Tab-separated table of N, CA and C and ligand atoms in Angstrom:
chain	number	residue	atom	x	y	z
A	1	MET	N	25.053	41.731	59.915
A	1	MET	CA	24.207	41.423	58.755
A	1	MET	C	25.074	40.869	57.617
A	2	GLU	N	24.794	39.933	56.813
A	2	GLU	CA	25.869	39.254	55.991
A	2	GLU	C	25.245	39.057	54.637
A	3	ARG	N	26.083	39.203	53.452
A	3	ARG	CA	25.587	39.077	52.148
A	3	ARG	C	26.279	38.098	51.572
A	4	THR	N	25.552	37.453	50.529
A	4	THR	CA	26.037	36.366	49.679
A	4	THR	C	25.546	36.587	48.361
A	5	LEU	N	26.304	36.061	47.236
A	5	LEU	CA	25.782	35.692	45.967
A	5	LEU	C	25.255	34.298	45.622
A	6	VAL	N	24.327	34.479	45.128
A	6	VAL	CA	23.429	33.207	44.462
A	6	VAL	C	23.569	33.327	42.961
A	7	LEU	N	23.771	32.384	42.225
A	7	LEU	CA	23.597	32.358	40.916
A	7	LEU	C	22.411	30.980	40.602
A	8	VAL	N	21.546	31.434	39.835
A	8	VAL	CA	20.595	30.475	39.260
A	8	VAL	C	21.171	30.042	37.683
A	9	LYS	N	21.914	28.790	37.835
A	9	LYS	CA	22.865	28.354	36.751
A	9	LYS	C	21.965	28.172	35.575
A	10	PRO	N	22.562	28.131	34.183
A	10	PRO	CA	21.676	28.045	32.924
A	10	PRO	C	20.703	26.764	33.170
A	11	ASP	N	20.937	25.805	33.628
A	11	ASP	CA	19.866	24.743	33.701
A	11	ASP	C	18.686	25.043	34.680
A	12	GLY	N	18.894	25.824	35.647
A	12	GLY	CA	17.850	26.267	36.596
A	12	GLY	C	16.984	27.074	35.715
A	13	VAL	N	17.455	28.172	34.887
A	13	VAL	CA	16.626	29.018	33.797
A	13	VAL	C	15.984	28.216	33.025
A	14	LYS	N	16.667	27.255	32.357
A	14	LYS	CA	16.038	26.550	31.395
A	14	LYS	C	14.890	25.725	31.813
A	15	LYS	N	14.848	25.280	33.092
A	15	LYS	CA	13.683	24.348	33.642
A	15	LYS	C	12.567	25.126	34.201
A	16	HIS	N	12.653	26.615	34.062
A	16	HIS	CA	11.620	27.712	34.554
A	16	HIS	C	11.254	27.398	35.956
A	17	ILE	N	12.577	27.332	36.977
A	17	ILE	CA	12.243	27.139	38.183
A	17	ILE	C	12.584	28.396	39.132
A	18	VAL	N	13.066	29.705	38.353
A	18	VAL	CA	13.662	30.472	38.884
A	18	VAL	C	12.792	31.173	40.094
A	19	GLY	N	11.571	31.350	39.861
A	19	GLY	CA	10.472	31.810	40.685
A	19	GLY	C	10.413	31.121	41.943
A	20	ASN	N	10.472	29.717	41.672
A	20	ASN	CA	10.592	28.810	42.785
A	20	ASN	C	11.803	28.792	43.793
A	21	ILE	N	12.771	28.981	43.040
A	21	ILE	CA	14.125	29.155	43.815
A	21	ILE	C	14.269	30.395	44.609
A	22	ILE	N	13.709	31.483	43.915
A	22	ILE	CA	13.877	32.871	44.666
A	22	ILE	C	12.997	32.892	45.786
A	23	GLU	N	11.598	32.288	45.582
A	23	GLU	CA	10.871	32.104	46.720
A	23	GLU	C	11.336	31.337	47.934
A	24	ARG	N	12.166	30.476	47.911
A	24	ARG	CA	12.732	29.732	49.002
A	24	ARG	C	13.879	30.711	49.783
A	25	PHE	N	14.530	31.401	49.043
A	25	PHE	CA	15.361	32.468	49.795
A	25	PHE	C	14.638	33.531	50.362
A	26	GLU	N	13.697	33.900	49.782
A	26	GLU	CA	12.858	35.016	50.416
A	26	GLU	C	11.975	34.634	51.505
A	27	ASN	N	11.490	33.263	51.456
A	27	ASN	CA	10.472	32.648	52.442
A	27	ASN	C	11.514	32.462	53.740
A	28	LYS	N	12.830	32.428	53.601
A	28	LYS	CA	13.883	32.115	54.535
A	28	LYS	C	14.160	33.354	55.405
A	29	GLY	N	13.911	34.653	54.721
A	29	GLY	CA	14.021	35.782	55.487
A	29	GLY	C	15.307	36.651	54.881
A	30	LEU	N	15.674	36.195	53.616
A	30	LEU	CA	16.564	37.039	52.927
A	30	LEU	C	16.269	38.137	52.138
A	31	LYS	N	16.908	39.144	52.242
A	31	LYS	CA	16.640	40.322	51.596
A	31	LYS	C	17.562	40.359	50.136
A	32	ILE	N	16.669	40.611	49.048
A	32	ILE	CA	17.195	40.992	47.770
A	32	ILE	C	17.986	42.229	47.580
A	33	LEU	N	19.323	42.308	47.398
A	33	LEU	CA	19.949	43.732	47.409
A	33	LEU	C	20.220	43.965	45.951
A	34	SER	N	19.891	42.964	45.202
A	34	SER	CA	20.225	43.099	43.629
A	34	SER	C	19.767	42.046	42.910
A	35	LEU	N	19.415	41.982	41.508
A	35	LEU	CA	19.141	40.667	40.788
A	35	LEU	C	19.242	40.943	39.343
A	36	LYS	N	19.874	40.279	38.565
A	36	LYS	CA	19.844	40.397	37.011
A	36	LYS	C	19.884	39.264	36.399
A	37	MET	N	19.502	39.220	35.152
A	37	MET	CA	19.738	38.049	34.108
A	37	MET	C	20.745	38.614	33.222
A	38	MET	N	21.533	37.502	33.054
A	38	MET	CA	22.558	37.977	32.172
A	38	MET	C	23.324	36.579	31.556
A	39	LYS	N	24.076	36.939	30.379
A	39	LYS	CA	24.936	35.870	29.653
A	39	LYS	C	26.488	35.968	30.220
A	40	VAL	N	26.866	34.933	30.757
A	40	VAL	CA	27.955	35.331	31.427
A	40	VAL	C	29.217	34.878	30.317
A	41	SER	N	29.980	35.790	30.237
A	41	SER	CA	31.242	35.554	29.625
A	41	SER	C	32.276	34.614	29.741
A	42	GLU	N	32.939	33.917	28.761
A	42	GLU	CA	33.959	33.204	29.339
A	42	GLU	C	34.906	33.791	30.367
A	43	SER	N	35.448	34.905	30.048
A	43	SER	CA	36.397	35.646	31.061
A	43	SER	C	35.683	35.595	32.468
A	44	LYS	N	34.524	36.263	32.647
A	44	LYS	CA	33.852	36.017	33.742
A	44	LYS	C	33.670	34.816	34.422
A	45	ALA	N	33.234	33.814	33.792
A	45	ALA	CA	33.041	32.525	34.186
A	45	ALA	C	34.560	32.000	34.770
A	46	LYS	N	35.404	32.255	34.003
A	46	LYS	CA	36.808	31.680	34.383
A	46	LYS	C	37.269	32.550	35.758
A	47	GLU	N	36.872	33.710	35.794
A	47	GLU	CA	37.226	34.573	37.166
A	47	GLU	C	36.361	33.934	38.286
A	48	HIS	N	35.151	33.476	37.886
A	48	HIS	CA	34.272	33.193	39.130
A	48	HIS	C	34.767	31.880	39.769
A	49	TYR	N	35.139	31.225	38.715
A	49	TYR	CA	35.532	29.758	39.152
A	49	TYR	C	37.070	29.596	39.150
A	50	SER	N	37.787	30.699	39.414
A	50	SER	CA	39.388	30.713	39.238
A	50	SER	C	40.162	29.812	40.528
A	51	VAL	N	39.067	29.529	41.473
A	51	VAL	CA	39.816	28.668	42.701
A	51	VAL	C	39.734	27.359	42.049
A	52	HIS	N	39.116	26.936	41.057
A	52	HIS	CA	39.171	25.586	40.385
A	52	HIS	C	39.857	25.460	39.407
A	53	SER	N	40.578	26.428	38.953
A	53	SER	CA	41.288	26.442	37.571
A	53	SER	C	42.153	25.250	37.428
A	54	MET	N	42.782	24.513	38.484
A	54	MET	CA	43.574	23.458	38.282
A	54	MET	C	42.686	22.239	38.209
A	55	LYS	N	41.552	22.151	38.412
A	55	LYS	CA	40.865	21.001	38.701
A	55	LYS	C	40.467	20.105	37.331
A	56	PRO	N	40.332	18.969	37.130
A	56	PRO	CA	40.011	18.497	35.750
A	56	PRO	C	38.742	18.909	35.227
A	57	PHE	N	37.714	19.412	35.979
A	57	PHE	CA	36.423	19.719	35.572
A	57	PHE	C	36.196	21.149	35.207
A	58	PHE	N	37.429	21.967	35.345
A	58	PHE	CA	37.224	23.492	35.225
A	58	PHE	C	36.747	23.480	33.539
A	59	ASP	N	37.148	23.125	32.673
A	59	ASP	CA	36.674	23.616	31.337
A	59	ASP	C	35.014	23.380	31.222
A	60	GLY	N	34.537	22.214	31.920
A	60	GLY	CA	33.198	21.709	31.702
A	60	GLY	C	32.596	23.016	32.538
A	61	LEU	N	32.892	23.309	33.704
A	61	LEU	CA	32.322	24.228	34.548
A	61	LEU	C	32.208	25.620	33.922
A	62	VAL	N	33.190	26.069	33.191
A	62	VAL	CA	33.236	27.257	32.322
A	62	VAL	C	32.179	27.293	31.453
A	63	SER	N	32.262	26.109	30.653
A	63	SER	CA	31.255	25.848	29.257
A	63	SER	C	29.762	25.909	29.820
A	64	TYR	N	29.848	25.228	31.000
A	64	TYR	CA	28.311	24.995	31.344
A	64	TYR	C	27.768	26.581	31.875
A	65	LEU	N	28.696	27.187	32.613
A	65	LEU	CA	28.039	28.681	33.220
A	65	LEU	C	27.762	29.631	32.105
A	66	THR	N	28.325	29.361	31.158
A	66	THR	CA	28.462	30.202	29.742
A	66	THR	C	27.170	29.895	28.607
A	67	SER	N	26.769	28.538	29.106
A	67	SER	CA	25.815	27.814	28.019
A	67	SER	C	24.626	28.401	27.853
A	68	GLY	N	24.234	29.382	28.721
A	68	GLY	CA	22.815	30.015	28.604
A	68	GLY	C	22.708	31.045	29.818
A	69	PRO	N	21.648	31.861	29.711
A	69	PRO	CA	21.483	32.920	30.819
A	69	PRO	C	21.321	32.453	32.053
A	70	ILE	N	21.979	33.087	32.973
A	70	ILE	CA	21.840	33.053	34.691
A	70	ILE	C	20.935	34.065	35.124
A	71	ILE	N	20.731	33.879	36.263
A	71	ILE	CA	20.264	34.918	37.207
A	71	ILE	C	21.221	34.953	38.387
A	72	ALA	N	21.519	36.543	38.544
A	72	ALA	CA	22.570	36.785	39.723
A	72	ALA	C	21.830	37.321	40.609
A	73	ILE	N	22.256	37.101	41.739
A	73	ILE	CA	21.397	37.493	42.989
A	73	ILE	C	22.251	37.972	44.127
A	74	ILE	N	22.215	39.130	44.583
A	74	ILE	CA	23.102	39.450	45.962
A	74	ILE	C	21.714	39.250	47.068
A	75	LEU	N	22.038	38.587	48.126
A	75	LEU	CA	21.077	38.631	49.201
A	75	LEU	C	21.604	38.881	50.664
A	76	GLU	N	20.841	39.398	51.360
A	76	GLU	CA	21.423	39.922	52.562
A	76	GLU	C	20.575	39.486	53.840
A	77	GLY	N	21.108	39.036	54.909
A	77	GLY	CA	20.356	38.435	56.059
A	77	GLY	C	21.507	38.243	57.136
A	78	ASP	N	20.997	37.483	58.304
A	78	ASP	CA	21.847	37.343	59.438
A	78	ASP	C	22.070	35.705	58.698
A	79	ASN	N	23.516	35.490	58.972
A	79	ASN	CA	24.047	34.428	58.547
A	79	ASN	C	23.631	33.870	57.078
A	80	ALA	N	23.615	34.775	56.226
A	80	ALA	CA	23.235	34.598	54.780
A	80	ALA	C	23.942	33.783	54.107
A	81	ILE	N	25.314	33.287	54.393
A	81	ILE	CA	26.045	32.451	53.768
A	81	ILE	C	25.744	31.070	53.808
A	82	ILE	N	25.750	30.789	55.054
A	82	ILE	CA	25.569	29.360	55.483
A	82	ILE	C	23.934	29.095	55.285
A	83	SER	N	23.187	29.986	55.399
A	83	SER	CA	21.766	29.636	55.367
A	83	SER	C	21.483	29.264	53.547
A	84	CYS	N	22.089	30.344	52.925
A	84	CYS	CA	21.923	29.974	51.562
A	84	CYS	C	22.487	28.601	51.132
A	85	ARG	N	23.637	28.292	51.441
A	85	ARG	CA	24.284	27.015	51.342
A	85	ARG	C	23.388	25.934	51.686
A	86	ASN	N	22.741	26.187	53.051
A	86	ASN	CA	21.842	24.859	53.308
A	86	ASN	C	20.596	24.768	52.462
A	87	LEU	N	20.127	25.870	51.925
A	87	LEU	CA	18.780	26.089	51.135
A	87	LEU	C	19.327	25.281	49.942
A	88	ALA	N	20.469	25.494	49.314
A	88	ALA	CA	21.096	24.956	48.119
A	88	ALA	C	21.014	23.666	48.168
A	89	GLY	N	21.728	22.821	49.288
A	89	GLY	CA	21.705	21.552	49.555
A	89	GLY	C	23.415	20.962	49.058
A	90	ALA	N	23.568	19.628	49.217
A	90	ALA	CA	24.746	19.296	49.191
A	90	ALA	C	25.213	19.559	47.391
A	91	THR	N	26.552	19.776	47.249
A	91	THR	CA	27.134	20.010	45.827
A	91	THR	C	26.460	19.118	44.865
A	92	ASP	N	26.386	17.752	45.027
A	92	ASP	CA	25.869	16.644	44.246
A	92	ASP	C	24.438	16.383	44.395
A	93	GLY	N	23.764	16.969	43.426
A	93	GLY	CA	22.351	16.831	43.346
A	93	GLY	C	21.885	15.228	43.900
A	94	SER	N	22.599	14.412	43.425
A	94	SER	CA	22.327	12.944	43.599
A	94	SER	C	22.391	12.596	45.274
A	95	LYS	N	23.115	13.410	46.010
A	95	LYS	CA	23.206	13.368	47.197
A	95	LYS	C	22.533	14.207	48.075
A	96	ALA	N	22.070	15.317	47.449
A	96	ALA	CA	21.653	16.428	48.326
A	96	ALA	C	20.286	15.861	48.936
A	97	ALA	N	19.862	16.480	49.948
A	97	ALA	CA	18.643	16.138	50.753
A	97	ALA	C	17.409	16.646	50.040
A	98	ALA	N	16.643	15.795	50.098
A	98	ALA	CA	15.085	16.198	49.419
A	98	ALA	C	14.763	17.387	50.214
A	99	GLY	N	13.993	18.429	49.535
A	99	GLY	CA	13.801	19.883	50.338
A	99	GLY	C	14.608	20.811	49.822
A	100	THR	N	15.930	20.449	49.692
A	100	THR	CA	16.783	21.388	49.337
A	100	THR	C	16.721	21.885	47.772
A	101	ILE	N	17.188	22.739	47.240
A	101	ILE	CA	17.115	22.935	45.978
A	101	ILE	C	17.531	21.861	45.148
A	102	ARG	N	18.997	21.643	45.404
A	102	ARG	CA	19.409	20.594	44.554
A	102	ARG	C	19.024	19.092	44.746
A	103	GLY	N	18.483	19.150	46.112
A	103	GLY	CA	17.757	17.724	46.173
A	103	GLY	C	16.646	17.562	45.492
A	104	ASP	N	15.804	18.615	45.133
A	104	ASP	CA	14.621	18.679	44.404
A	104	ASP	C	14.865	18.686	43.009
A	105	PHE	N	15.793	19.258	42.613
A	105	PHE	CA	15.860	19.752	41.149
A	105	PHE	C	17.061	19.230	40.298
A	106	SER	N	18.059	18.498	41.111
A	106	SER	CA	19.279	18.248	40.328
A	106	SER	C	19.449	16.804	40.525
A	107	LEU	N	20.183	16.202	39.559
A	107	LEU	CA	20.570	14.704	39.743
A	107	LEU	C	21.940	14.410	39.678
A	108	ASN	N	22.721	15.233	39.537
A	108	ASN	CA	24.267	15.350	39.546
A	108	ASN	C	25.173	16.365	40.076
A	109	ILE	N	26.574	16.211	39.842
A	109	ILE	CA	27.327	17.384	40.384
A	109	ILE	C	27.645	18.446	39.398
A	110	GLU	N	27.446	18.120	38.005
A	110	GLU	CA	27.571	19.037	36.966
A	110	GLU	C	26.590	20.159	36.668
A	111	GLU	N	25.433	19.692	36.668
A	111	GLU	CA	24.295	20.576	36.634
A	111	GLU	C	23.332	20.641	38.051
A	112	ASN	N	23.971	21.483	38.805
A	112	ASN	CA	23.399	21.490	40.070
A	112	ASN	C	22.731	22.846	40.584
A	113	ILE	N	21.975	23.260	39.577
A	113	ILE	CA	21.081	24.428	39.552
A	113	ILE	C	21.335	25.738	40.118
A	114	VAL	N	22.053	25.781	41.232
A	114	VAL	CA	22.517	27.267	41.761
A	114	VAL	C	23.831	27.201	42.407
A	115	HIS	N	24.420	28.213	42.348
A	115	HIS	CA	25.698	28.579	43.086
A	115	HIS	C	25.562	29.365	44.179
A	116	ALA	N	26.169	29.205	45.297
A	116	ALA	CA	26.108	30.290	46.542
A	116	ALA	C	27.473	30.246	47.237
A	117	SER	N	27.716	31.485	47.231
A	117	SER	CA	29.372	31.636	47.836
A	117	SER	C	29.293	30.831	49.276
A	118	ASP	N	30.452	30.100	49.150
A	118	ASP	CA	30.794	29.280	50.585
A	118	ASP	C	31.562	30.240	51.554
A	119	SER	N	32.044	31.215	51.371
A	119	SER	CA	32.710	31.964	52.541
A	119	SER	C	32.714	33.595	52.333
A	120	GLN	N	32.897	34.129	53.295
A	120	GLN	CA	32.973	35.862	53.195
A	120	GLN	C	34.017	36.292	51.953
A	121	GLU	N	35.088	35.195	52.041
A	121	GLU	CA	36.131	35.866	51.189
A	121	GLU	C	35.562	35.144	49.534
A	122	ALA	N	34.993	34.241	49.530
A	122	ALA	CA	34.370	33.733	48.093
A	122	ALA	C	33.181	34.961	47.798
A	123	TYR	N	32.414	35.411	48.791
A	123	TYR	CA	31.549	36.591	48.468
A	123	TYR	C	32.334	37.678	47.830
A	124	ASN	N	33.435	38.241	48.424
A	124	ASN	CA	34.085	39.358	48.252
A	124	ASN	C	34.729	39.280	46.812
A	125	HIS	N	34.978	38.050	46.460
A	125	HIS	CA	35.459	37.753	45.192
A	125	HIS	C	34.730	37.797	44.113
A	126	GLU	N	33.417	37.107	44.666
A	126	GLU	CA	32.555	36.872	43.334
A	126	GLU	C	31.563	37.878	42.991
A	127	TYR	N	31.096	38.719	44.225
A	127	TYR	CA	30.083	39.630	43.793
A	127	TYR	C	30.534	40.653	42.714
A	128	LYS	N	31.842	41.073	42.723
A	128	LYS	CA	32.218	42.055	41.854
A	128	LYS	C	32.364	41.591	40.320
A	129	ILE	N	32.325	40.428	40.221
A	129	ILE	CA	32.362	39.667	38.738
A	129	ILE	C	31.087	40.160	38.177
A	130	PHE	N	29.729	40.316	38.887
A	130	PHE	CA	28.529	40.158	38.360
A	130	PHE	C	27.775	41.528	38.500
A	131	PHE	N	28.342	42.451	39.563
A	131	PHE	CA	27.541	43.450	39.898
A	131	PHE	C	28.597	44.707	40.189
A	132	ASN	N	28.067	45.941	39.855
A	132	ASN	CA	28.867	47.324	40.291
A	132	ASN	C	28.176	47.761	41.458
A	133	GLU	N	29.082	48.240	42.358
A	133	GLU	CA	28.484	48.736	43.715
A	133	GLU	C	27.301	49.531	43.416
A	134	ASN	N	27.037	50.435	42.378
A	134	ASN	CA	25.714	51.245	42.290
A	134	ASN	C	24.556	50.342	42.053
A	135	GLU	N	24.763	49.108	41.746
A	135	GLU	CA	23.649	48.255	41.496
A	135	GLU	C	22.877	47.624	42.610
A	136	ILE	N	23.858	47.505	43.931
A	136	ILE	CA	23.290	47.141	44.965
A	136	ILE	C	22.581	48.191	45.795
A	137	MET	N	21.156	47.706	46.166
A	137	MET	CA	20.316	48.458	46.756
A	137	MET	C	20.568	48.575	48.414
A	138	ASP	N	20.640	49.928	48.715
A	138	ASP	CA	20.407	49.984	50.401
A	138	ASP	C	19.034	50.396	50.689
A	139	TYR	N	18.391	49.479	51.298
A	139	TYR	CA	17.035	49.703	51.904
A	139	TYR	C	16.706	48.994	53.229
B	1	CMP	P1	29.389	25.352	42.638
B	1	CMP	O1	28.840	25.531	43.986
B	1	CMP	O2	28.972	26.449	41.390
B	1	CMP	O3	30.889	25.573	42.629
B	1	CMP	C1	31.831	24.971	42.112
B	1	CMP	C2	31.214	23.741	41.037
B	1	CMP	O4	32.197	22.793	40.615
B	1	CMP	C3	30.276	23.152	41.835
B	1	CMP	O5	29.160	24.008	42.084
B	1	CMP	C4	29.721	22.001	41.042
B	1	CMP	O6	29.133	22.154	39.871
B	1	CMP	C5	31.393	21.704	40.520
B	1	CMP	N1	32.035	20.677	40.835
B	1	CMP	C6	32.304	20.314	42.212
B	1	CMP	N2	33.029	19.136	42.145
B	1	CMP	C7	32.835	18.626	40.893
B	1	CMP	C8	33.309	17.447	40.298
B	1	CMP	N3	34.125	16.581	41.057
B	1	CMP	N4	33.081	17.129	38.921
B	1	CMP	C9	32.446	18.148	38.262
B	1	CMP	N5	31.994	19.457	38.682
B	1	CMP	C10	32.048	19.624	40.123
């Protein structure tokens, strides 16, 4: 059984599509282990995107993630990481296939609605930024 972190980013919350997005993950068979709405601090956003800290778009990424509330979700299931990446679609919404979350709701790479961990290492780094161990349900 694998776990992954999904964030519904500020544009996803503002567009009132949180339910639609969560439904897609649940329909796939993924189990919600934890879920919260929160405003991300600048330090948490920088930690989350630390792998991109040298990229020219880093500052934009941080200000976007901190621009409004997000929904953070831990999901569990067989092959959860790749399954959620496939449901999210290609990073650039303009290139993402129709039927994926980004393909259906995003027009560009900056405001691309969701984040999903891209590897086990990424999940191990990311989930601790948003959740304490005692917030993750075992059922
Ligand atoms: P996410 O899956 O949250 O992980 C890193 C983010 O960086 C990605 O979504 C995009 O929103 C963003 N990103 C990746 N490449 C670029 C780029 N070339 N220009 C701007 N943003 C980018």
